[in-house]
Coordinates of C-alpha atoms in Angstrom, one line a residue:
M1 CA 243.2 228.6 38.9
N2 CA 243.8 232.4 39.3
F3 CA 240.6 233.1 41.1
E4 CA 240.8 236.9 40.9
H5 CA 241.4 236.9 37.1
E6 CA 238.6 234.3 36.6
F7 CA 236.2 236.2 38.8
E8 CA 236.7 239.4 36.8
K9 CA 236.0 237.6 33.6
L10 CA 232.7 236.2 35.2
L11 CA 231.6 239.6 36.2
K12 CA 231.7 240.8 32.6
K13 CA 229.3 238.1 31.5
V14 CA 226.5 238.3 34.2
E15 CA 223.4 240.5 34.4
K16 CA 224.0 242.0 37.9
P17 CA 227.7 242.0 38.8
G18 CA 226.9 244.2 41.8
R19 CA 225.6 241.1 43.5
Y20 CA 229.0 239.6 43.8
I21 CA 231.6 242.3 44.2
G22 CA 231.1 243.4 47.9
G23 CA 232.9 246.4 49.1
E24 CA 229.8 248.2 50.3
I25 CA 229.7 251.0 52.8
N26 CA 230.1 249.6 56.4
E27 CA 231.3 246.2 55.2
V28 CA 233.6 244.6 57.7
H29 CA 237.1 243.4 56.9
K30 CA 239.5 241.8 59.4
D31 CA 243.1 240.8 59.0
A32 CA 244.0 237.1 59.0
G33 CA 245.2 236.1 62.5
E34 CA 242.9 238.4 64.3
Y35 CA 240.1 235.8 64.5
K36 CA 239.8 232.1 65.4
T37 CA 236.4 231.4 64.0
R38 CA 235.4 232.1 60.4
F39 CA 231.6 232.2 60.1
G40 CA 229.6 232.4 56.9
F41 CA 226.1 233.8 57.1
A42 CA 224.2 232.3 54.2
F43 CA 221.0 233.6 52.9
P44 CA 219.5 231.0 50.4
D45 CA 218.4 233.5 47.8
V46 CA 220.0 236.3 45.7
Y47 CA 221.8 239.3 47.1
E48 CA 219.0 241.9 46.7
I49 CA 216.5 239.7 48.6
G50 CA 219.0 238.6 51.3
M51 CA 220.2 242.2 52.0
S52 CA 216.6 243.2 52.6
Y53 CA 216.5 240.8 55.6
T54 CA 217.2 242.7 58.9
G55 CA 218.4 239.5 60.6
I56 CA 221.5 239.4 58.5
Q57 CA 222.5 242.9 59.6
I58 CA 221.9 242.1 63.2
L59 CA 223.9 238.9 63.4
Y60 CA 226.7 240.2 61.1
N61 CA 227.0 243.2 63.4
I62 CA 227.0 241.1 66.6
L63 CA 229.5 238.5 65.3
N64 CA 231.9 241.0 64.0
E65 CA 231.9 242.9 67.2
Q66 CA 233.7 239.9 68.7
K67 CA 237.4 240.2 68.1
E68 CA 238.0 236.4 67.6
I69 CA 235.1 235.9 65.1
Y70 CA 234.9 237.0 61.5
C71 CA 231.5 236.8 59.9
E72 CA 231.2 237.1 56.1
R73 CA 228.1 236.9 53.9
I74 CA 227.0 234.2 51.4
F75 CA 224.2 234.5 48.9
A76 CA 222.8 232.4 46.1
P77 CA 224.2 233.4 42.7
G78 CA 221.8 234.2 39.9
L79 CA 221.2 231.5 37.4
D80 CA 223.6 233.1 34.9
M81 CA 226.4 233.4 37.4
E82 CA 225.8 229.8 38.7
A83 CA 226.0 228.4 35.2
L84 CA 229.4 230.2 34.6
M85 CA 230.7 229.1 38.1
R86 CA 229.9 225.5 37.3
E87 CA 231.4 225.7 33.8
K88 CA 234.6 227.3 35.1
G89 CA 234.9 225.2 38.2
V90 CA 234.6 228.3 40.5
P91 CA 233.3 227.2 44.0
L92 CA 230.8 229.2 46.0
F93 CA 232.6 232.1 47.8
T94 CA 232.1 234.7 50.5
L95 CA 231.2 238.2 49.5
E96 CA 233.8 240.0 51.7
T97 CA 237.0 238.1 50.8
K98 CA 236.0 235.8 48.0
T99 CA 237.1 232.8 50.2
P100 CA 235.7 229.4 49.1
V101 CA 232.9 228.6 51.5
R102 CA 234.2 225.1 52.2
E103 CA 237.2 226.7 53.9
L104 CA 235.1 228.4 56.6
D105 CA 234.6 227.0 60.1
M106 CA 230.9 227.3 60.2
V107 CA 228.2 228.2 57.7
G108 CA 224.9 229.4 59.2
F109 CA 221.8 229.3 57.0
T110 CA 218.8 231.4 57.9
L111 CA 215.6 229.4 57.1
Q112 CA 212.8 231.9 56.5
Y113 CA 210.7 229.9 54.1
E114 CA 210.3 226.2 53.4
L115 CA 210.6 226.6 49.7
S116 CA 214.1 227.9 50.1
Y117 CA 215.3 224.4 51.1
T118 CA 216.3 223.4 47.5
N119 CA 218.4 226.6 47.5
V120 CA 220.2 225.4 50.6
L121 CA 221.1 222.2 48.8
N122 CA 222.2 224.2 45.7
L123 CA 224.5 226.4 47.8
L124 CA 226.1 223.3 49.4
S125 CA 226.5 221.8 45.9
L126 CA 228.2 225.0 44.6
A127 CA 230.5 225.0 47.7
E128 CA 231.4 221.4 47.0
I129 CA 230.1 220.3 50.4
P130 CA 228.3 216.9 50.7
F131 CA 224.6 217.3 51.5
L132 CA 224.4 214.8 54.3
S133 CA 226.2 215.6 57.6
K134 CA 227.4 212.0 57.9
D135 CA 229.3 212.3 54.6
R136 CA 231.2 215.4 55.5
K137 CA 234.9 215.1 56.4
E138 CA 236.5 216.4 59.5
N139 CA 238.0 219.5 57.8
M140 CA 234.6 220.7 56.4
P141 CA 232.6 223.5 58.0
F142 CA 229.8 222.8 60.4
I143 CA 226.4 223.6 58.8
V144 CA 224.1 225.5 61.2
G145 CA 220.4 226.4 60.8
G146 CA 218.3 229.0 62.4
G147 CA 215.2 231.1 61.8
P148 CA 211.4 230.3 62.0
C149 CA 211.6 227.1 59.9
A150 CA 214.1 225.7 62.4
F151 CA 211.1 225.2 64.8
N152 CA 210.5 222.1 62.6
P153 CA 214.0 221.2 61.6
E154 CA 213.3 217.5 60.7
P155 CA 213.2 217.7 56.9
L156 CA 216.7 219.1 57.1
A157 CA 217.9 217.0 60.1
D158 CA 220.2 214.7 58.1
I159 CA 221.7 217.7 56.3
F160 CA 222.5 220.2 59.1
D161 CA 225.0 219.5 61.9
L162 CA 223.0 221.6 64.4
F163 CA 220.3 224.2 64.7
I164 CA 219.9 227.3 67.0
I165 CA 216.2 227.5 68.0
G166 CA 214.7 230.9 68.8
D167 CA 216.6 234.2 69.3
G168 CA 220.1 233.8 68.0
E169 CA 222.0 236.9 69.1
E170 CA 223.4 235.5 72.3
Q171 CA 223.7 231.8 71.4
I172 CA 225.5 232.3 68.1
V173 CA 228.3 234.0 69.9
K174 CA 228.4 231.3 72.6
L175 CA 228.5 228.7 69.9
C176 CA 231.5 230.3 68.3
E177 CA 233.2 230.4 71.7
V178 CA 232.5 226.7 72.1
H179 CA 234.0 226.2 68.7
Q180 CA 237.2 227.9 69.7
E181 CA 237.5 225.8 72.9
W182 CA 236.9 222.7 70.8
K183 CA 239.5 223.7 68.2
A184 CA 242.1 224.1 70.9
S185 CA 241.2 220.7 72.4
G186 CA 242.0 218.6 69.3
E187 CA 238.8 216.6 69.5
D188 CA 237.0 215.3 66.5
K189 CA 233.7 216.8 65.0
E190 CA 231.6 214.6 67.3
G191 CA 233.3 216.3 70.3
F192 CA 232.2 219.7 69.1
L193 CA 228.6 218.6 68.7
Q194 CA 228.7 217.1 72.2
R195 CA 229.9 220.4 73.6
A196 CA 227.4 222.4 71.5
C197 CA 224.3 220.5 72.6
K198 CA 224.9 221.6 76.1
L199 CA 224.1 225.2 75.1
S200 CA 220.4 226.2 75.6
G201 CA 218.5 226.2 72.3
V202 CA 221.0 224.1 70.4
Y203 CA 219.6 221.0 68.7
V204 CA 222.0 218.4 67.3
P205 CA 219.7 216.1 65.2
S206 CA 222.3 213.3 64.9
F207 CA 221.8 212.7 68.7
Y208 CA 218.2 211.7 68.2
E209 CA 216.5 209.0 66.1
P210 CA 212.8 208.8 65.3
V211 CA 211.3 205.3 65.4
Y212 CA 208.3 204.8 63.1
K213 CA 205.1 202.8 63.3
E214 CA 203.9 200.8 60.3
N215 CA 201.5 203.5 59.3
G216 CA 204.3 206.1 59.0
E217 CA 203.6 207.9 62.3
I218 CA 206.4 208.3 64.8
R219 CA 206.3 205.8 67.6
E220 CA 209.1 207.4 69.7
I221 CA 212.1 209.6 69.4
K222 CA 215.2 207.9 70.9
K223 CA 218.2 209.7 72.2
R224 CA 221.5 208.4 70.7
Y225 CA 223.7 210.5 73.0
D226 CA 222.9 210.5 76.7
G227 CA 224.4 214.0 77.2
A228 CA 221.9 215.6 74.8
P229 CA 218.8 217.3 76.4
D230 CA 215.5 215.4 76.4
R231 CA 213.9 218.5 74.9
V232 CA 215.5 221.5 73.3
K233 CA 214.1 224.7 74.8
K234 CA 214.2 227.8 72.5
C235 CA 216.5 230.7 73.2
I236 CA 214.9 233.9 74.4
V237 CA 216.6 237.3 74.6
W238 CA 214.6 238.6 77.6
D239 CA 215.7 242.2 77.3
I240 CA 216.3 243.3 73.6
N241 CA 217.6 246.6 74.8
E242 CA 220.7 244.8 76.2
V243 CA 221.7 243.1 72.9
S244 CA 223.5 245.0 70.2
F245 CA 221.5 246.3 67.3
P246 CA 223.2 247.5 64.2
E247 CA 223.9 251.3 63.8
N248 CA 226.3 251.1 60.9
N249 CA 224.2 248.9 58.5
I250 CA 225.8 247.7 55.3
V251 CA 224.5 249.9 52.4
P252 CA 224.0 247.8 49.2
L253 CA 225.6 249.1 46.0
I254 CA 222.7 247.9 43.9
E255 CA 218.9 248.3 44.4
T256 CA 217.5 245.8 46.9
V257 CA 213.9 244.8 47.6
H258 CA 213.9 247.0 50.8
D259 CA 216.4 249.7 50.6
R260 CA 216.0 251.5 54.0
A261 CA 217.0 251.9 57.6
V262 CA 215.2 249.5 59.9
V263 CA 214.8 249.5 63.7
E264 CA 213.0 246.8 65.7
T265 CA 210.4 248.2 68.1
F266 CA 209.5 245.0 69.8
R267 CA 209.8 241.3 69.4
G268 CA 206.9 238.8 69.7
C269 CA 203.2 239.3 69.4
S270 CA 200.4 239.3 72.0
R271 CA 197.4 238.8 69.7
G272 CA 197.4 235.0 69.4
C273 CA 196.2 234.4 65.9
R274 CA 195.9 230.7 65.7
F275 CA 197.3 230.2 62.2
C276 CA 200.4 232.4 62.8
Q277 CA 203.6 230.5 63.6
A278 CA 205.6 233.7 64.2
G279 CA 203.1 235.0 66.7
M280 CA 203.4 231.8 68.7
V281 CA 207.2 230.9 68.5
Y282 CA 208.5 234.5 69.1
R283 CA 206.6 234.9 72.4
P284 CA 206.8 236.7 74.8
V285 CA 206.5 240.4 73.8
R286 CA 209.7 242.3 74.6
E287 CA 209.7 246.0 73.8
R288 CA 212.6 248.3 73.0
T289 CA 212.5 251.6 74.8
K290 CA 211.3 254.7 72.9
E291 CA 214.6 256.4 73.6
N292 CA 216.6 253.4 72.3
I293 CA 214.5 253.4 69.1
L294 CA 214.9 257.1 68.5
E295 CA 218.7 256.9 69.1
L296 CA 219.1 253.9 66.8
S297 CA 217.1 255.6 64.1
K298 CA 219.2 258.7 64.2
K299 CA 222.5 256.7 64.1
Q300 CA 221.3 254.4 61.3
L301 CA 220.2 257.3 59.1
K302 CA 223.4 259.2 59.7
A303 CA 225.6 256.1 59.0
T304 CA 223.8 254.9 55.9
G305 CA 222.3 257.9 54.2
H306 CA 219.0 256.0 53.6
E307 CA 216.0 258.1 52.6
E308 CA 213.4 255.8 54.3
L309 CA 213.1 254.5 57.9
S310 CA 210.9 251.5 58.7
L311 CA 209.8 250.2 62.1
L312 CA 210.1 246.4 62.5
S313 CA 207.7 244.2 64.5
L314 CA 204.9 241.7 63.9
S315 CA 202.3 244.4 64.8
T316 CA 203.7 247.9 64.7
S317 CA 200.8 249.8 66.2
D318 CA 200.7 247.5 69.3
Y319 CA 203.8 249.2 70.6
S320 CA 202.9 250.7 74.0
E321 CA 204.2 254.2 73.1
F322 CA 203.2 254.0 69.4
E323 CA 201.8 257.5 69.0
P324 CA 204.4 259.5 70.8
L325 CA 207.2 257.5 69.2
V326 CA 205.9 258.1 65.7
T327 CA 205.2 261.7 66.4
E328 CA 208.9 262.2 67.3
L329 CA 210.1 260.1 64.4
M330 CA 208.0 262.1 61.9
Q331 CA 209.5 265.3 63.2
M332 CA 213.0 263.8 62.8
C333 CA 212.2 262.4 59.4
R334 CA 210.9 265.8 58.1
E335 CA 214.0 267.5 59.2
D336 CA 216.2 265.0 57.3
N337 CA 213.8 264.7 54.3
V338 CA 213.3 261.0 55.1
S339 CA 210.1 259.1 54.7
L340 CA 208.7 256.8 57.5
S341 CA 207.3 253.4 56.7
L342 CA 204.9 251.7 59.3
P343 CA 204.2 248.1 58.2
S344 CA 201.9 245.6 60.0
L345 CA 199.4 248.1 61.4
R346 CA 196.4 246.5 63.1
L347 CA 192.8 247.6 62.2
D348 CA 191.6 247.7 65.8
S349 CA 194.5 249.7 67.2
F350 CA 194.9 252.0 64.3
S351 CA 196.0 255.5 65.2
F352 CA 194.3 257.9 62.8
K353 CA 196.3 260.8 64.2
V354 CA 199.4 258.9 63.1
L355 CA 197.9 258.0 59.8
D356 CA 196.9 261.6 59.1
E357 CA 200.4 262.7 60.1
I358 CA 202.0 260.3 57.6
G359 CA 199.4 261.0 55.0
G360 CA 200.2 264.7 55.1
Y361 CA 203.8 264.0 54.3
K362 CA 203.8 261.0 51.9
K363 CA 200.8 259.0 50.9
S364 CA 201.1 255.4 49.6
G365 CA 199.0 252.3 49.7
L366 CA 197.5 250.9 52.9
T367 CA 197.3 247.3 53.7
F368 CA 194.5 245.6 55.8
A369 CA 194.3 242.0 56.7
P370 CA 190.9 240.9 57.8
E371 CA 192.0 237.3 57.0
A372 CA 188.4 235.9 57.0
G373 CA 185.2 237.1 55.5
T374 CA 182.8 236.3 58.4
Q375 CA 182.9 237.1 62.1
R376 CA 182.5 233.4 63.0
L377 CA 185.7 232.5 61.1
R378 CA 187.6 235.4 62.5
D379 CA 186.7 234.2 65.9
V380 CA 187.9 230.7 65.0
I381 CA 191.3 232.0 64.1
N382 CA 191.3 234.5 67.0
K383 CA 191.5 237.5 64.7
C384 CA 189.8 239.7 67.1
I385 CA 188.4 242.4 64.8
T386 CA 184.8 243.1 63.7
D387 CA 183.1 244.3 60.5
E388 CA 182.7 247.7 62.2
N389 CA 186.5 247.9 62.8
I390 CA 187.1 247.1 59.2
Y391 CA 184.6 249.5 57.6
D392 CA 185.3 252.4 60.0
S393 CA 189.0 252.1 59.6
I394 CA 188.8 252.1 55.8
D395 CA 186.3 254.9 55.8
Q396 CA 188.5 257.1 57.9
A397 CA 191.7 256.2 56.0
T398 CA 190.2 257.0 52.5
S399 CA 188.6 260.2 53.8
L400 CA 192.1 261.3 54.6
G401 CA 193.1 260.9 51.0
W402 CA 194.5 257.4 50.8
S403 CA 193.5 256.0 47.4
T404 CA 195.0 252.5 47.3
I405 CA 193.8 249.8 49.6
K406 CA 195.1 246.2 49.8
L407 CA 193.0 243.5 51.5
Y408 CA 194.5 240.2 52.5
F409 CA 192.4 237.1 53.1
M410 CA 193.2 233.5 53.7
I411 CA 191.3 230.5 52.4
G412 CA 191.3 226.8 53.6
L413 CA 191.1 227.8 57.2
P414 CA 189.8 225.1 59.7
T415 CA 186.0 225.0 59.7
E416 CA 185.7 227.1 56.6
T417 CA 182.4 226.9 54.6
M418 CA 181.1 228.4 51.4
E419 CA 179.4 231.1 53.6
D420 CA 182.9 232.2 54.7
L421 CA 183.9 232.6 51.0
D422 CA 180.8 234.6 50.3
G423 CA 181.7 236.7 53.3
I424 CA 184.9 237.7 51.6
V425 CA 182.9 238.8 48.6
E426 CA 180.4 240.7 50.7
T427 CA 183.2 242.4 52.6
V428 CA 184.9 243.5 49.4
K429 CA 181.6 244.7 47.9
N430 CA 180.8 246.8 51.0
I431 CA 184.2 248.4 50.9
S432 CA 183.9 249.1 47.2
R433 CA 180.5 250.8 47.8
L434 CA 182.0 252.7 50.8
C435 CA 184.9 254.0 48.7
Y436 CA 183.1 254.4 45.3
K437 CA 182.9 258.2 45.2
R438 CA 186.6 258.5 46.4
R439 CA 188.0 256.6 43.4
V440 CA 189.8 254.2 45.6
K441 CA 191.7 251.3 44.0
I442 CA 191.2 248.0 45.8
T443 CA 193.4 244.9 45.5
V444 CA 192.2 241.7 47.1
S445 CA 194.9 239.1 47.7
V446 CA 194.1 235.6 48.9
S447 CA 196.7 233.2 50.4
N448 CA 196.2 229.5 51.2
F449 CA 196.2 228.3 54.7
V450 CA 199.2 226.1 55.5
P451 CA 199.3 224.5 59.0
K452 CA 202.5 225.2 60.8
A453 CA 204.3 223.5 63.7
H454 CA 203.9 225.1 67.2
T455 CA 200.5 226.6 66.4
P456 CA 197.0 225.6 67.6
F457 CA 196.3 224.4 64.0
Q458 CA 199.3 222.1 63.7
W459 CA 197.0 219.1 63.9
E460 CA 194.6 220.3 61.2
A461 CA 194.2 219.0 57.6
Q462 CA 195.2 221.2 54.7
D463 CA 193.1 221.7 51.6
S464 CA 194.1 219.7 48.5
Y465 CA 195.3 221.4 45.3
E466 CA 191.9 220.8 43.8
E467 CA 190.0 222.4 46.8
F468 CA 192.2 225.4 46.7
A469 CA 191.7 225.8 42.9
Q470 CA 187.9 225.5 43.3
K471 CA 187.9 228.2 45.9
H472 CA 190.1 230.5 43.8
N473 CA 187.9 230.1 40.8
Y474 CA 184.8 230.8 42.9
L475 CA 186.2 234.0 44.3
R476 CA 187.6 235.1 41.0
D477 CA 184.1 234.9 39.4
K478 CA 182.4 236.6 42.3
L479 CA 184.9 239.5 42.6
K480 CA 184.6 240.8 39.1
I481 CA 183.9 244.3 40.5
K482 CA 184.8 247.6 39.0
G483 CA 187.8 249.1 40.7
V484 CA 188.8 245.7 42.3
S485 CA 191.7 243.5 41.2
F486 CA 192.0 240.0 42.5
N487 CA 195.0 237.8 42.9
Y488 CA 195.8 234.6 44.7
H489 CA 198.7 232.4 45.9
D490 CA 199.6 229.4 43.8
S491 CA 198.1 226.2 45.1
S492 CA 200.9 223.9 44.1
T493 CA 203.5 225.9 46.1
S494 CA 201.2 225.8 49.1
I495 CA 201.0 222.0 48.9
I496 CA 204.8 221.6 48.9
E497 CA 205.2 224.2 51.6
G498 CA 202.7 222.1 53.7
V499 CA 204.7 218.9 53.3
L500 CA 208.0 220.6 54.3
A501 CA 206.3 222.6 57.1
R502 CA 205.1 219.4 58.9
G503 CA 207.3 216.7 57.4
G504 CA 209.9 214.6 59.2
R505 CA 213.2 213.1 58.2
K506 CA 211.7 210.8 55.6
V507 CA 211.0 213.9 53.5
T508 CA 214.8 214.6 53.1
E509 CA 215.2 212.0 50.3
A510 CA 212.4 213.6 48.2
L511 CA 214.0 217.1 48.8
I512 CA 217.3 215.9 47.4
K513 CA 215.6 214.2 44.5
A514 CA 213.8 217.5 43.7
W515 CA 217.0 219.4 43.6
E516 CA 218.5 216.7 41.4
K517 CA 215.6 217.3 39.0
G518 CA 216.6 220.9 38.8
N519 CA 214.4 222.5 41.4
K520 CA 215.8 225.7 43.0
F521 CA 214.5 229.2 43.6
D522 CA 211.1 227.4 44.4
G523 CA 209.9 230.6 46.1
W524 CA 209.9 232.3 42.6
S525 CA 206.8 231.3 40.7
E526 CA 208.7 231.3 37.3
H527 CA 211.1 228.6 38.6
F528 CA 208.8 226.4 40.7
N529 CA 208.3 223.0 39.1
Y530 CA 205.4 221.1 40.7
S531 CA 205.6 218.1 38.5
A532 CA 209.2 217.5 39.5
W533 CA 208.3 217.8 43.2
K534 CA 205.5 215.2 42.8
E535 CA 207.8 212.9 40.9
S536 CA 210.4 213.3 43.7
F537 CA 207.9 212.4 46.4
A538 CA 206.6 209.4 44.4
E539 CA 210.2 208.1 43.8
A540 CA 211.0 208.5 47.5
G541 CA 207.8 206.6 48.5
I542 CA 206.3 209.6 50.1
D543 CA 202.5 210.1 50.1
I544 CA 202.0 213.9 50.0
D545 CA 198.5 213.6 51.5
F546 CA 200.0 211.9 54.6
Y547 CA 201.6 215.3 55.5
T548 CA 199.0 217.7 54.2
A549 CA 195.4 216.3 53.9
R550 CA 195.6 214.1 57.1
K551 CA 194.2 215.4 60.4
R552 CA 196.4 214.5 63.4
E553 CA 195.2 213.3 66.8
Y554 CA 196.5 215.2 69.9
D555 CA 198.5 212.1 71.1
E556 CA 200.4 211.7 67.9
I557 CA 204.1 212.3 68.3
M558 CA 205.1 215.2 65.9
P559 CA 208.5 215.4 64.2
W560 CA 209.2 218.7 66.0
D561 CA 208.1 217.5 69.5
I562 CA 211.8 217.5 70.5
I563 CA 211.6 221.4 70.3
E564 CA 210.0 223.2 73.2
S565 CA 208.3 226.4 72.5
V566 CA 204.7 227.3 73.7
S567 CA 203.2 224.4 75.6
K568 CA 201.3 221.6 73.8
E569 CA 198.6 221.9 76.5
F570 CA 198.1 225.6 75.5
L571 CA 197.9 224.7 71.8
I572 CA 195.4 222.0 72.4
K573 CA 193.2 224.4 74.5
E574 CA 193.4 227.0 71.7
N575 CA 192.5 224.4 69.1
E576 CA 189.4 223.4 71.1
K577 CA 188.4 227.0 71.5
A578 CA 188.7 227.4 67.8
K579 CA 186.2 224.6 67.2
R580 CA 183.8 226.5 69.4
A581 CA 184.6 229.8 67.7
E582 CA 185.7 231.2 71.1
T583 CA 188.3 233.9 71.2
T584 CA 191.3 234.4 73.6
K585 CA 192.1 237.9 74.8
D586 CA 195.3 239.7 74.0
C587 CA 198.0 238.4 76.4
R588 CA 199.0 242.0 77.2
Q589 CA 195.6 242.1 79.1
G590 CA 196.6 239.1 81.2
C591 CA 198.6 235.9 80.9
E592 CA 196.9 233.0 79.1
Q593 CA 199.4 230.4 80.4
C594 CA 201.0 229.5 77.1
G595 CA 204.0 228.2 79.1
I596 CA 206.6 230.6 77.7
N597 CA 207.1 232.4 80.9
M598 CA 207.4 229.3 83.1

């Protein structure tokens, strides 16, 4: 097949050909022979979503700085392009050189969301790579996973060859170096995996075997290779100023979800919200210096021509030099006619000097996340803000001219009662009354609590589909308030997310069956097929309630217990404090002994 000719014909028939052509500003090309390891960075969604993810820019930059590594990008084709590729026999290819993915040395998937797992399978299918690692031949690429979902890798354990747990900037380069040493040795694939598992933070699932009790719980996790670590400790980049951060970001040729320059201010979070996986697994807090942030911002804007700059972190206004940093950035942005975006601002650390500064230049919607409607439940989840914090912040913000307020709440949290739902209604009514004369538009969004691994709530039961639906209907009826719009997350997707978030290797069979029934792009509501998922679990003999509705005991072995992050003792202590509605102070104010610094 003449690929170039066939590819050009495909582009004329698809809706967004710009997804597939590459050739963007700052794209990297290397001549054959310059590199020893070809790495494909795969984002299991379409181009415009994947190119909005800062992690792809970071790792693409770091890998391509290495002379003997060439990193190319891989995205999920749109449904129209996929249909044509399957019809014409065109395999999945890299964006930079249009090389078939199966010809690479390694393919690394970033796992940001559990409902992307069927897309991982779909990309492997398009690449003509067998799903199960045991079925792949010696000349096929190693499949590598990373990202937040890798902290419970077990639903994908039989599919992936290995996972990098935690910060990947340093370990992904070391992994490629090990690959080059292995390549020169002439060993088989098992030899590479044995070498790789010696690296800190690298988990090779085939070297471990879960043994089950009759009731489906795990009795023990046996090691199948003595050289593998007893537990895999996550990678931590202790000084983020010392690792390379992209200055010459790739500039997409088509509109993406987030089309802007992005600079990370700090990594980790010190707040300790008990439902939040990212806040737990990305500990400890590590800040980038103000000077470094300013320099990176200048260089990115100059190299890309972006008209917006955004600061990246889990809680932007918790940065220790937040106000002086933003003051300098605003001055720089004004001079270059660039807007500044500050996501993830906290109510109780809100700088209204900064808000007024931004508001004077460019006003847009403000987002607040009280999460719960009562002080008791906010204390349960360790969301350490008060009603006074909420109302004062919104009063000051709207008095400065901000006219659109988004409020985020979560339902199904542990210990939740109807009083807590009524608390959401009362909070919204109070805000509506407060803002009535200012003609403020209020949007209330409700998400569903999904227990996640490595959090204090990892042992808790999840609400059923019916319970979520009842709560949604209750709030919808109560929130018929002028000037207030209400929306909520789909209950069925939360149930499947819950299974995949805490599932073990038995879930893999159902995952494959779901893909075989046509499930893909499950994170898109118009494509999600709950019936097919339920059928897949039933056919695989999987009881959904076993993974969602069941409360676990502290001594139960979890599928992810092989992965070491924050200590289990700390998580148990936090769960017990939650039951008593006791809060834990911000760890910037003193160490709470989570085990990450030990």
